[in-house]
Amino acid sequence: MAKSPEYWWGTLIAGFQNLYLTNRFFGAVGGVCILAIISYWLPGLSFLPWPGLVLLIGFTGYDIYRIFNKRLRIKASRKLPKVLSLGDTSRIELEMANLSEFELHVRLIDELPVQLQVRDFFLDFKLKPKGKKRMSYEIRPRERGAFLFGNIRLFVETSLRLAQRRITVEAEAELPVYPSIVKMKEYELQAFSYVSTGGVKKMRRLGKSYEFDQIKNYVVGDDYRSINWRATGRRAELMVNQYEDERAQQIYCVIDKSRSMLMPFNGLSLLDHAINASLALSNVVLRKHDRAGLITFSDKIGSVIRADSKTTQLQRILQSLYREKERDTEANYELLYYASRAFVSGRSLLLLFSNFESEYALDRVLPILRRINRNHVLVVVLFENTEISDALDAKVKTTEDVYFQATARHFLYQKDMLAQKLRQYGIQAMQTRPENLSLETINKYLELKKRGLI
């Protein structure tokens, strides 16, 4: 059946839409024009421009024929991980195959998610006849949410490189960016390693937070204070009580989503740092056979996940943290107090991720924090402003630098006073750099657990 004129007309238009003339072509056109101009002063060269223009048109037509010929076949594919991790580097792999009988010059443009804000990404390479090529590049997501990868655009040239054809490979894919799963696994390994890895601390238990396990025969090295004298009298040999760590304690990560947590550090906001730390801590808590929970709040209560130790608990926390969004409002700590009374049953450990920049900001909510601390073990996480801390190490060259460093030292001193004020009222406080937040919160949890305070 013969093709209709409309078909051929549409094919021709589609071909022109994917046709581009290269810089080499325009350079050759410029050369012909220069020869034409010179021939006005040198008539002996007047025979060169027209043959040159004819040759250029002929070679360009031949080049266009080759790149749009059915014998030019090229394949491309993109290999993505199952999910992306917030703040962690992920590798994207590309594979190309030239099924043609001649060499191709290719410029590849991968349509990256708009959240990455990368507008100049491309890869230039050659593909030999019947050749294959694998390449990769890395991305680092700085936002949570759905990342949409678009199509792969290939701009193909032959060895003449006078014309260029655009080939579009359909490769749209959407990937979720979850809180840092990579860091979660890393800190889990450190927390359960028998050898100190320079991160998670190994501490000896100081308190008495044990649950009775069984009575056993005394062996050298057992604590004589654990001798069970009644069992010893019945058996006529020393018997001791054996204990195990108290389990099923409730640990809540409480995240402030207000505007005070929007401050960025190392490409991530304080809220994102807190979300990554909450996921890592919840994983360690569950692995320690305690119960992990989550509360988020701002001017209203956000997510509430009651503390539990079910196998699905970590997935619930992960999905909830994935959906969290910051709010450009002030935090309502009275709502947090009511939430702690309504949703948290029994004495629990609450790790509050918030950001107090002044003594006035802390004084406004300190009475509420003290009320929460009466019912629970409250740990307030204070973020250290790393940019101000690093500025203190800079060399002083001008009077302006002296004033700047003096102001910076005063600011850091105020932060220390905030932590000291919280401790005066019996509230646990910890100061940490945002990049060390996950590590420090896990260490704080293990420290309180070892000391028997929870």
CSV table of C-alpha atoms in Angstrom, one decimal:
chain,number,residue,atom,x,y,z
A,1,MET,CA,0.0,0.0,0.0
A,2,ALA,CA,1.5,3.3,-1.1
A,3,LYS,CA,2.2,5.9,1.6
A,4,SER,CA,0.0,9.0,1.5
A,5,PRO,CA,1.5,12.5,0.8
A,6,GLU,CA,0.6,13.5,4.3
A,7,TYR,CA,2.8,10.7,5.7
A,8,TRP,CA,5.9,11.7,3.6
A,9,TRP,CA,5.3,15.4,4.5
A,10,GLY,CA,5.1,14.6,8.2
A,11,THR,CA,8.2,12.4,8.0
A,12,LEU,CA,10.1,15.2,6.3
A,13,ILE,CA,9.1,17.8,8.9
A,14,ALA,CA,10.1,15.4,11.7
A,15,GLY,CA,13.5,14.9,10.0
A,16,PHE,CA,14.1,18.6,9.8
A,17,GLN,CA,13.2,19.0,13.5
A,18,ASN,CA,15.9,16.6,14.4
A,19,LEU,CA,18.5,18.0,12.0
A,20,TYR,CA,21.2,20.4,13.2
A,21,LEU,CA,24.1,22.0,11.3
A,22,THR,CA,27.4,21.9,13.1
A,23,ASN,CA,30.0,24.5,13.8
A,24,ARG,CA,32.2,22.8,11.2
A,25,PHE,CA,29.6,23.5,8.5
A,26,PHE,CA,29.3,27.2,9.4
A,27,GLY,CA,33.1,27.5,9.5
A,28,ALA,CA,33.2,26.1,6.0
A,29,VAL,CA,30.5,28.5,4.9
A,30,GLY,CA,32.5,31.3,6.4
A,31,GLY,CA,35.6,30.1,4.5
A,32,VAL,CA,33.7,30.2,1.2
A,33,CYS,CA,32.5,33.7,1.9
A,34,ILE,CA,36.0,34.9,2.7
A,35,LEU,CA,37.3,33.4,-0.6
A,36,ALA,CA,34.4,35.3,-2.4
A,37,ILE,CA,35.4,38.6,-0.7
A,38,ILE,CA,39.2,38.1,-1.5
A,39,SER,CA,38.4,37.3,-5.1
A,40,TYR,CA,37.2,40.9,-5.6
A,41,TRP,CA,40.8,42.0,-5.0
A,42,LEU,CA,42.4,38.9,-6.5
A,43,PRO,CA,40.5,38.0,-9.6
A,44,GLY,CA,42.7,35.0,-10.1
A,45,LEU,CA,40.9,33.3,-7.2
A,46,SER,CA,37.4,34.0,-8.5
A,47,PHE,CA,37.0,30.4,-9.7
A,48,LEU,CA,37.3,29.0,-6.1
A,49,PRO,CA,34.2,30.2,-4.2
A,50,TRP,CA,31.5,28.5,-6.4
A,51,PRO,CA,33.2,25.1,-6.7
A,52,GLY,CA,33.8,25.3,-2.9
A,53,LEU,CA,30.2,26.1,-2.2
A,54,VAL,CA,29.1,23.2,-4.5
A,55,LEU,CA,31.4,20.8,-2.7
A,56,LEU,CA,30.2,22.0,0.7
A,57,ILE,CA,26.6,21.5,-0.3
A,58,GLY,CA,27.4,18.1,-1.8
A,59,PHE,CA,29.3,16.8,1.3
A,60,THR,CA,26.6,18.2,3.6
A,61,GLY,CA,23.9,16.5,1.6
A,62,TYR,CA,25.8,13.2,1.7
A,63,ASP,CA,26.4,13.6,5.5
A,64,ILE,CA,22.7,14.2,6.1
A,65,TYR,CA,21.9,11.1,4.0
A,66,ARG,CA,24.2,9.0,6.1
A,67,ILE,CA,22.9,10.2,9.5
A,68,PHE,CA,19.3,9.7,8.5
A,69,ASN,CA,19.9,6.4,6.7
A,70,LYS,CA,18.3,3.3,8.1
A,71,ARG,CA,21.7,1.7,8.5
A,72,LEU,CA,22.5,4.1,11.3
A,73,ARG,CA,21.4,2.4,14.4
A,74,ILE,CA,22.3,3.2,17.9
A,75,LYS,CA,21.0,2.1,21.3
A,76,ALA,CA,21.2,3.7,24.7
A,77,SER,CA,20.0,2.7,28.2
A,78,ARG,CA,20.2,4.1,31.7
A,79,LYS,CA,20.6,2.0,34.8
A,80,LEU,CA,19.3,3.6,38.0
A,81,PRO,CA,19.4,2.5,41.6
A,82,LYS,CA,16.1,1.5,43.2
A,83,VAL,CA,16.0,4.6,45.4
A,84,LEU,CA,18.1,7.7,46.0
A,85,SER,CA,19.5,8.7,49.4
A,86,LEU,CA,19.3,12.2,50.7
A,87,GLY,CA,22.7,13.9,50.9
A,88,ASP,CA,24.5,10.8,49.6
A,89,THR,CA,26.2,10.2,46.3
A,90,SER,CA,24.5,7.9,43.9
A,91,ARG,CA,26.0,6.5,40.7
A,92,ILE,CA,24.0,6.5,37.4
A,93,GLU,CA,25.2,4.2,34.7
A,94,LEU,CA,24.8,4.6,30.9
A,95,GLU,CA,25.3,2.0,28.2
A,96,MET,CA,25.6,2.8,24.5
A,97,ALA,CA,25.8,0.4,21.5
A,98,ASN,CA,26.6,1.4,17.9
A,99,LEU,CA,25.0,-1.1,15.6
A,100,SER,CA,26.2,0.7,12.4
A,101,GLU,CA,29.1,-0.1,10.1
A,102,PHE,CA,30.8,3.3,10.6
A,103,GLU,CA,32.2,5.4,13.5
A,104,LEU,CA,29.9,7.8,15.2
A,105,HIS,CA,30.7,11.0,17.2
A,106,VAL,CA,28.0,11.3,19.9
A,107,ARG,CA,27.0,14.0,22.4
A,108,LEU,CA,24.8,12.6,25.1
A,109,ILE,CA,22.4,14.8,27.1
A,110,ASP,CA,20.7,13.0,30.0
A,111,GLU,CA,17.6,14.9,31.2
A,112,LEU,CA,18.3,15.1,34.9
A,113,PRO,CA,15.6,15.9,37.6
A,114,VAL,CA,14.9,19.6,38.0
A,115,GLN,CA,15.7,19.4,41.7
A,116,LEU,CA,19.4,18.9,40.9
A,117,GLN,CA,19.5,22.3,39.0
A,118,VAL,CA,22.1,21.0,36.5
A,119,ARG,CA,21.5,22.6,33.1
A,120,ASP,CA,24.9,22.0,31.4
A,121,PHE,CA,25.3,18.2,31.7
A,122,PHE,CA,26.5,16.4,28.6
A,123,LEU,CA,29.0,13.6,27.6
A,124,ASP,CA,31.0,13.6,24.4
A,125,PHE,CA,32.5,10.3,23.1
A,126,LYS,CA,33.1,8.2,20.0
A,127,LEU,CA,31.5,4.9,19.2
A,128,LYS,CA,33.5,2.5,17.0
A,129,PRO,CA,31.6,0.4,14.4
A,130,LYS,CA,29.7,-2.3,16.2
A,131,GLY,CA,31.2,-0.9,19.4
A,132,LYS,CA,29.8,-0.5,22.9
A,133,LYS,CA,30.6,2.0,25.6
A,134,ARG,CA,29.7,2.2,29.3
A,135,MET,CA,29.9,5.4,31.3
A,136,SER,CA,28.7,6.7,34.6
A,137,TYR,CA,28.2,9.9,36.5
A,138,GLU,CA,27.3,10.8,40.1
A,139,ILE,CA,24.5,12.8,41.6
A,140,ARG,CA,23.9,14.0,45.2
A,141,PRO,CA,20.2,14.8,46.0
A,142,ARG,CA,19.7,17.6,48.4
A,143,GLU,CA,15.9,17.4,48.6
A,144,ARG,CA,13.5,14.6,49.6
A,145,GLY,CA,10.7,13.7,47.2
A,146,ALA,CA,10.1,12.2,43.8
A,147,PHE,CA,13.0,12.8,41.2
A,148,LEU,CA,11.9,12.5,37.6
A,149,PHE,CA,14.5,11.5,35.1
A,150,GLY,CA,13.6,12.4,31.5
A,151,ASN,CA,14.7,11.0,28.1
A,152,ILE,CA,18.2,10.5,26.8
A,153,ARG,CA,19.1,12.8,23.9
A,154,LEU,CA,21.8,11.6,21.5
A,155,PHE,CA,23.3,14.1,19.0
A,156,VAL,CA,24.9,11.9,16.4
A,157,GLU,CA,27.6,12.9,13.8
A,158,THR,CA,29.6,10.9,11.2
A,159,SER,CA,33.2,11.4,10.5
A,160,LEU,CA,32.4,14.4,8.2
A,161,ARG,CA,30.8,16.2,11.2
A,162,LEU,CA,28.9,18.7,9.0
A,163,ALA,CA,25.4,17.7,10.1
A,164,GLN,CA,24.0,16.4,13.3
A,165,ARG,CA,21.0,14.2,14.0
A,166,ARG,CA,19.1,14.2,17.3
A,167,ILE,CA,17.9,10.8,18.5
A,168,THR,CA,15.6,10.6,21.5
A,169,VAL,CA,15.6,7.5,23.6
A,170,GLU,CA,12.5,7.1,25.8
A,171,ALA,CA,13.8,6.6,29.3
A,172,GLU,CA,11.6,8.4,31.7
A,173,ALA,CA,11.8,7.1,35.2
A,174,GLU,CA,10.8,8.4,38.7
A,175,LEU,CA,12.8,7.6,41.8
A,176,PRO,CA,12.1,8.5,45.4
A,177,VAL,CA,14.7,10.3,47.5
A,178,TYR,CA,14.5,8.9,51.0
A,179,PRO,CA,16.3,10.0,54.1
A,180,SER,CA,19.9,8.7,54.1
A,181,ILE,CA,19.7,4.9,54.1
A,182,VAL,CA,23.5,4.8,53.4
A,183,LYS,CA,24.3,6.6,56.7
A,184,MET,CA,21.7,4.5,58.5
A,185,LYS,CA,23.5,1.3,57.5
A,186,GLU,CA,26.9,2.8,58.3
A,187,TYR,CA,26.0,3.8,61.8
A,188,GLU,CA,24.3,0.5,62.4
A,189,LEU,CA,27.5,-1.3,61.6
A,190,GLN,CA,29.4,1.0,64.0
A,191,ALA,CA,26.9,0.6,66.8
A,192,PHE,CA,27.0,-3.2,66.7
A,193,SER,CA,30.7,-3.6,65.9
A,194,TYR,CA,32.9,-5.2,68.6
A,195,VAL,CA,35.8,-3.0,67.6
A,196,SER,CA,35.6,0.8,68.1
A,197,THR,CA,35.4,2.4,64.7
A,198,GLY,CA,36.3,6.0,65.8
A,199,GLY,CA,32.7,7.0,65.7
A,200,VAL,CA,30.1,5.3,68.0
A,201,LYS,CA,31.4,5.1,71.6
A,202,LYS,CA,31.8,1.9,73.5
A,203,MET,CA,30.9,2.6,77.1
A,204,ARG,CA,30.6,0.5,80.3
A,205,ARG,CA,27.2,0.3,81.9
A,206,LEU,CA,27.1,2.4,85.1
A,207,GLY,CA,23.5,2.1,86.3
A,208,LYS,CA,21.1,-0.7,87.2
A,209,SER,CA,18.7,-1.0,84.3
A,210,TYR,CA,18.5,-4.8,84.2
A,211,GLU,CA,15.8,-7.3,83.8
A,212,PHE,CA,16.1,-10.7,85.6
A,213,ASP,CA,17.0,-13.5,83.2
A,214,GLN,CA,17.9,-16.7,85.2
A,215,ILE,CA,19.8,-18.2,88.2
A,216,LYS,CA,23.0,-19.9,87.4
A,217,ASN,CA,26.1,-21.4,89.1
A,218,TYR,CA,28.7,-18.9,90.2
A,219,VAL,CA,31.9,-18.8,88.2
A,220,VAL,CA,35.0,-16.8,88.8
A,221,GLY,CA,34.5,-13.3,87.6
A,222,ASP,CA,30.8,-13.0,88.4
A,223,ASP,CA,29.7,-10.0,90.5
A,224,TYR,CA,29.5,-11.2,94.1
A,225,ARG,CA,26.7,-8.6,94.6
A,226,SER,CA,24.5,-10.8,92.4
A,227,ILE,CA,24.7,-13.8,94.6
A,228,ASN,CA,21.3,-15.3,95.4
A,229,TRP,CA,21.7,-16.4,99.0
A,230,ARG,CA,18.4,-18.3,99.1
A,231,ALA,CA,19.2,-20.4,96.1
A,232,THR,CA,22.7,-20.9,97.5
A,233,GLY,CA,21.3,-22.2,100.7
A,234,ARG,CA,19.0,-24.7,98.9
A,235,ARG,CA,21.7,-25.9,96.5
A,236,ALA,CA,24.6,-25.8,99.0
A,237,GLU,CA,26.7,-24.0,96.3
A,238,LEU,CA,27.1,-20.5,95.2
A,239,MET,CA,24.3,-19.4,92.9
A,240,VAL,CA,24.0,-15.9,91.2
A,241,ASN,CA,21.3,-14.0,89.4
A,242,GLN,CA,21.9,-13.4,85.8
A,243,TYR,CA,20.4,-10.2,84.3
A,244,GLU,CA,20.0,-8.9,80.8
A,245,ASP,CA,19.7,-5.4,79.5
A,246,GLU,CA,16.3,-3.9,80.0
A,247,ARG,CA,14.5,-3.9,76.7
A,248,ALA,CA,11.4,-2.4,75.1
A,249,GLN,CA,12.2,1.1,76.3
A,250,GLN,CA,10.5,3.9,74.3
A,251,ILE,CA,12.7,6.2,72.3
A,252,TYR,CA,11.0,9.1,70.4
A,253,CYS,CA,12.6,11.4,67.8
A,254,VAL,CA,10.8,14.8,68.1
A,255,ILE,CA,11.5,17.0,65.1
A,256,ASP,CA,10.7,20.7,64.9
A,257,LYS,CA,9.6,21.6,61.3
A,258,SER,CA,9.3,25.3,61.9
A,259,ARG,CA,11.2,28.0,60.0
A,260,SER,CA,14.1,27.9,62.6
A,261,MET,CA,15.0,24.6,61.0
A,262,LEU,CA,15.3,25.9,57.4
A,263,MET,CA,18.9,27.1,57.9
A,264,PRO,CA,21.1,25.3,55.3
A,265,PHE,CA,24.5,23.6,56.1
A,266,ASN,CA,26.5,21.6,53.7
A,267,GLY,CA,23.7,21.8,51.1
A,268,LEU,CA,21.0,20.4,53.4
A,269,SER,CA,18.7,22.2,55.8
A,270,LEU,CA,18.8,21.5,59.5
A,271,LEU,CA,15.5,19.7,59.1
A,272,ASP,CA,17.0,17.3,56.6
A,273,HIS,CA,20.0,16.7,58.9
A,274,ALA,CA,17.5,15.9,61.7
A,275,ILE,CA,15.5,13.6,59.5
A,276,ASN,CA,18.6,11.7,58.5
A,277,ALA,CA,19.7,11.4,62.2
A,278,SER,CA,16.2,10.3,63.2
A,279,LEU,CA,16.2,7.4,60.7
A,280,ALA,CA,19.7,6.3,61.7
A,281,LEU,CA,18.8,6.5,65.4
A,282,SER,CA,15.5,4.6,65.0
A,283,ASN,CA,17.3,1.8,63.2
A,284,VAL,CA,19.8,1.4,66.1
A,285,VAL,CA,17.1,1.6,68.7
A,286,LEU,CA,15.1,-1.2,67.0
A,287,ARG,CA,18.3,-3.3,66.7
A,288,LYS,CA,18.8,-2.8,70.4
A,289,HIS,CA,15.3,-4.3,71.0
A,290,ASP,CA,13.9,-0.9,72.2
A,291,ARG,CA,10.8,0.7,70.7
A,292,ALA,CA,11.2,3.6,68.3
A,293,GLY,CA,8.7,6.3,67.7
A,294,LEU,CA,8.4,9.7,65.9
A,295,ILE,CA,6.7,13.0,66.5
A,296,THR,CA,6.9,16.0,64.2
A,297,PHE,CA,5.4,19.4,64.9
A,298,SER,CA,5.5,23.1,64.0
A,299,ASP,CA,2.4,25.3,64.4
A,300,LYS,CA,0.5,22.1,64.4
A,301,ILE,CA,1.2,18.4,65.0
A,302,GLY,CA,2.5,16.6,62.0
A,303,SER,CA,3.3,12.9,62.0
A,304,VAL,CA,2.8,10.8,65.1
A,305,ILE,CA,4.1,7.2,65.2
A,306,ARG,CA,3.7,5.5,68.5
A,307,ALA,CA,6.8,3.7,69.8
A,308,ASP,CA,6.9,0.1,68.8
A,309,SER,CA,9.4,-2.6,68.0
A,310,LYS,CA,7.5,-4.4,65.1
A,311,THR,CA,9.5,-5.5,62.1
A,312,THR,CA,7.5,-2.9,60.0
A,313,GLN,CA,8.2,0.0,62.4
A,314,LEU,CA,11.4,1.2,60.6
A,315,GLN,CA,9.6,1.2,57.2
A,316,ARG,CA,6.7,3.3,58.7
A,317,ILE,CA,9.2,5.8,60.1
A,318,LEU,CA,11.0,5.9,56.8
A,319,GLN,CA,7.9,6.6,54.8
A,320,SER,CA,6.7,9.3,57.3
A,321,LEU,CA,10.1,11.1,57.2
A,322,TYR,CA,10.1,10.9,53.4
A,323,ARG,CA,6.8,12.9,53.3
A,324,GLU,CA,7.8,15.6,55.9
A,325,LYS,CA,7.8,19.2,54.6
A,326,GLU,CA,9.1,22.3,56.4
A,327,ARG,CA,6.7,25.0,57.4
A,328,ASP,CA,7.4,28.8,57.4
A,329,THR,CA,5.8,29.3,60.8
A,330,GLU,CA,6.8,29.4,64.5
A,331,ALA,CA,6.8,26.2,66.5
A,332,ASN,CA,4.0,25.7,69.0
A,333,TYR,CA,5.6,23.9,72.0
A,334,GLU,CA,2.4,23.8,74.0
A,335,LEU,CA,1.1,21.5,71.2
A,336,LEU,CA,4.2,19.4,71.7
A,337,TYR,CA,3.5,19.1,75.4
A,338,TYR,CA,-0.1,18.0,74.8
A,339,ALA,CA,1.1,15.5,72.2
A,340,SER,CA,3.6,14.0,74.7
A,341,ARG,CA,0.7,13.5,77.2
A,342,ALA,CA,-1.7,12.1,74.6
A,343,PHE,CA,0.4,9.9,72.5
A,344,VAL,CA,3.4,8.9,74.7
A,345,SER,CA,2.5,6.4,77.4
A,346,GLY,CA,4.9,5.8,80.1
A,347,ARG,CA,8.3,7.4,80.8
A,348,SER,CA,10.3,7.6,77.5
A,349,LEU,CA,13.4,9.2,76.0
A,350,LEU,CA,12.5,12.2,73.8
A,351,LEU,CA,15.2,13.6,71.6
A,352,LEU,CA,14.1,17.0,70.5
A,353,PHE,CA,15.7,18.3,67.3
A,354,SER,CA,15.2,22.1,67.3
A,355,ASN,CA,17.2,25.3,66.8
A,356,PHE,CA,17.5,28.0,69.4
A,357,GLU,CA,19.6,30.9,68.3
A,358,SER,CA,19.1,33.2,71.3
A,359,GLU,CA,18.4,33.1,75.0
A,360,TYR,CA,15.1,34.8,74.5
A,361,ALA,CA,14.0,32.0,72.1
A,362,LEU,CA,14.8,29.4,74.7
A,363,ASP,CA,13.3,31.3,77.7
A,364,ARG,CA,9.9,31.4,75.9
A,365,VAL,CA,9.6,27.6,75.7
A,366,LEU,CA,11.7,26.6,78.8
A,367,PRO,CA,8.7,26.3,81.1
A,368,ILE,CA,7.1,23.8,78.7
A,369,LEU,CA,10.4,21.9,78.2
A,370,ARG,CA,10.6,21.6,82.0
A,371,ARG,CA,7.1,20.2,82.2
A,372,ILE,CA,7.9,17.6,79.5
A,373,ASN,CA,11.1,16.7,81.4
A,374,ARG,CA,9.1,15.9,84.5
A,375,ASN,CA,7.4,13.0,82.7
A,376,HIS,CA,10.1,11.9,80.4
A,377,VAL,CA,13.9,12.0,79.8
A,378,LEU,CA,14.2,15.0,77.5
A,379,VAL,CA,17.3,15.6,75.4
A,380,VAL,CA,17.5,18.9,73.5
A,381,VAL,CA,19.8,19.0,70.5
A,382,LEU,CA,21.5,22.3,69.8
A,383,PHE,CA,23.1,22.9,66.4
A,384,GLU,CA,26.5,24.5,66.2
A,385,ASN,CA,26.8,27.1,63.5
A,386,THR,CA,29.7,25.6,61.6
A,387,GLU,CA,30.3,28.7,59.4
A,388,ILE,CA,30.8,30.8,62.5
A,389,SER,CA,33.0,28.2,64.1
A,390,ASP,CA,35.2,27.9,61.0
A,391,ALA,CA,35.5,31.7,60.8
A,392,LEU,CA,37.3,31.7,64.1
A,393,ASP,CA,40.2,29.8,62.5
A,394,ALA,CA,40.7,32.4,59.8
A,395,LYS,CA,43.6,34.8,60.0
A,396,VAL,CA,42.9,38.3,61.2
A,397,LYS,CA,44.1,40.9,58.8
A,398,THR,CA,41.9,44.0,59.3
A,399,THR,CA,40.0,45.7,62.0
A,400,GLU,CA,36.8,44.4,60.5
A,401,ASP,CA,38.1,40.9,60.9
A,402,VAL,CA,38.7,41.5,64.6
A,403,TYR,CA,35.1,42.7,65.2
A,404,PHE,CA,33.8,39.8,63.1
A,405,GLN,CA,35.6,37.2,65.2
A,406,ALA,CA,34.6,38.9,68.5
A,407,THR,CA,31.0,38.7,67.4
A,408,ALA,CA,31.4,35.1,66.4
A,409,ARG,CA,32.9,34.2,69.8
A,410,HIS,CA,30.1,35.9,71.5
A,411,PHE,CA,27.6,34.0,69.5
A,412,LEU,CA,29.2,30.7,70.3
A,413,TYR,CA,29.4,31.7,74.0
A,414,GLN,CA,25.6,32.3,73.9
A,415,LYS,CA,25.1,28.8,72.5
A,416,ASP,CA,27.2,27.3,75.4
A,417,MET,CA,25.1,29.3,77.8
A,418,LEU,CA,21.9,27.9,76.3
A,419,ALA,CA,23.1,24.3,76.9
A,420,GLN,CA,24.2,25.2,80.4
A,421,LYS,CA,20.8,26.7,81.2
A,422,LEU,CA,19.0,23.6,80.1
A,423,ARG,CA,21.3,21.4,82.2
A,424,GLN,CA,20.6,23.6,85.3
A,425,TYR,CA,17.0,22.6,85.0
A,426,GLY,CA,17.8,18.9,84.7
A,427,ILE,CA,17.3,18.8,80.9
A,428,GLN,CA,19.8,16.9,78.9
A,429,ALA,CA,21.4,19.0,76.2
A,430,MET,CA,23.9,18.3,73.5
A,431,GLN,CA,25.7,20.5,71.0
A,432,THR,CA,26.8,19.1,67.7
A,433,ARG,CA,27.8,20.1,64.2
A,434,PRO,CA,25.0,19.3,61.6
A,435,GLU,CA,27.3,16.8,59.7
A,436,ASN,CA,27.9,14.9,63.0
A,437,LEU,CA,24.3,14.9,64.1
A,438,SER,CA,23.5,11.2,63.4
A,439,LEU,CA,26.7,10.0,65.2
A,440,GLU,CA,26.3,12.2,68.2
A,441,THR,CA,22.6,11.4,68.8
A,442,ILE,CA,23.3,7.6,68.6
A,443,ASN,CA,26.2,8.1,71.1
A,444,LYS,CA,23.9,10.1,73.4
A,445,TYR,CA,21.2,7.3,73.3
A,446,LEU,CA,23.9,4.6,74.0
A,447,GLU,CA,25.3,6.7,76.8
A,448,LEU,CA,21.9,7.2,78.5
A,449,LYS,CA,21.2,3.5,78.1
A,450,LYS,CA,24.5,2.5,79.6
A,451,ARG,CA,24.1,4.8,82.5
A,452,GLY,CA,20.6,3.3,83.2
A,453,LEU,CA,18.8,6.6,82.8
A,454,ILE,CA,16.2,5.2,80.5
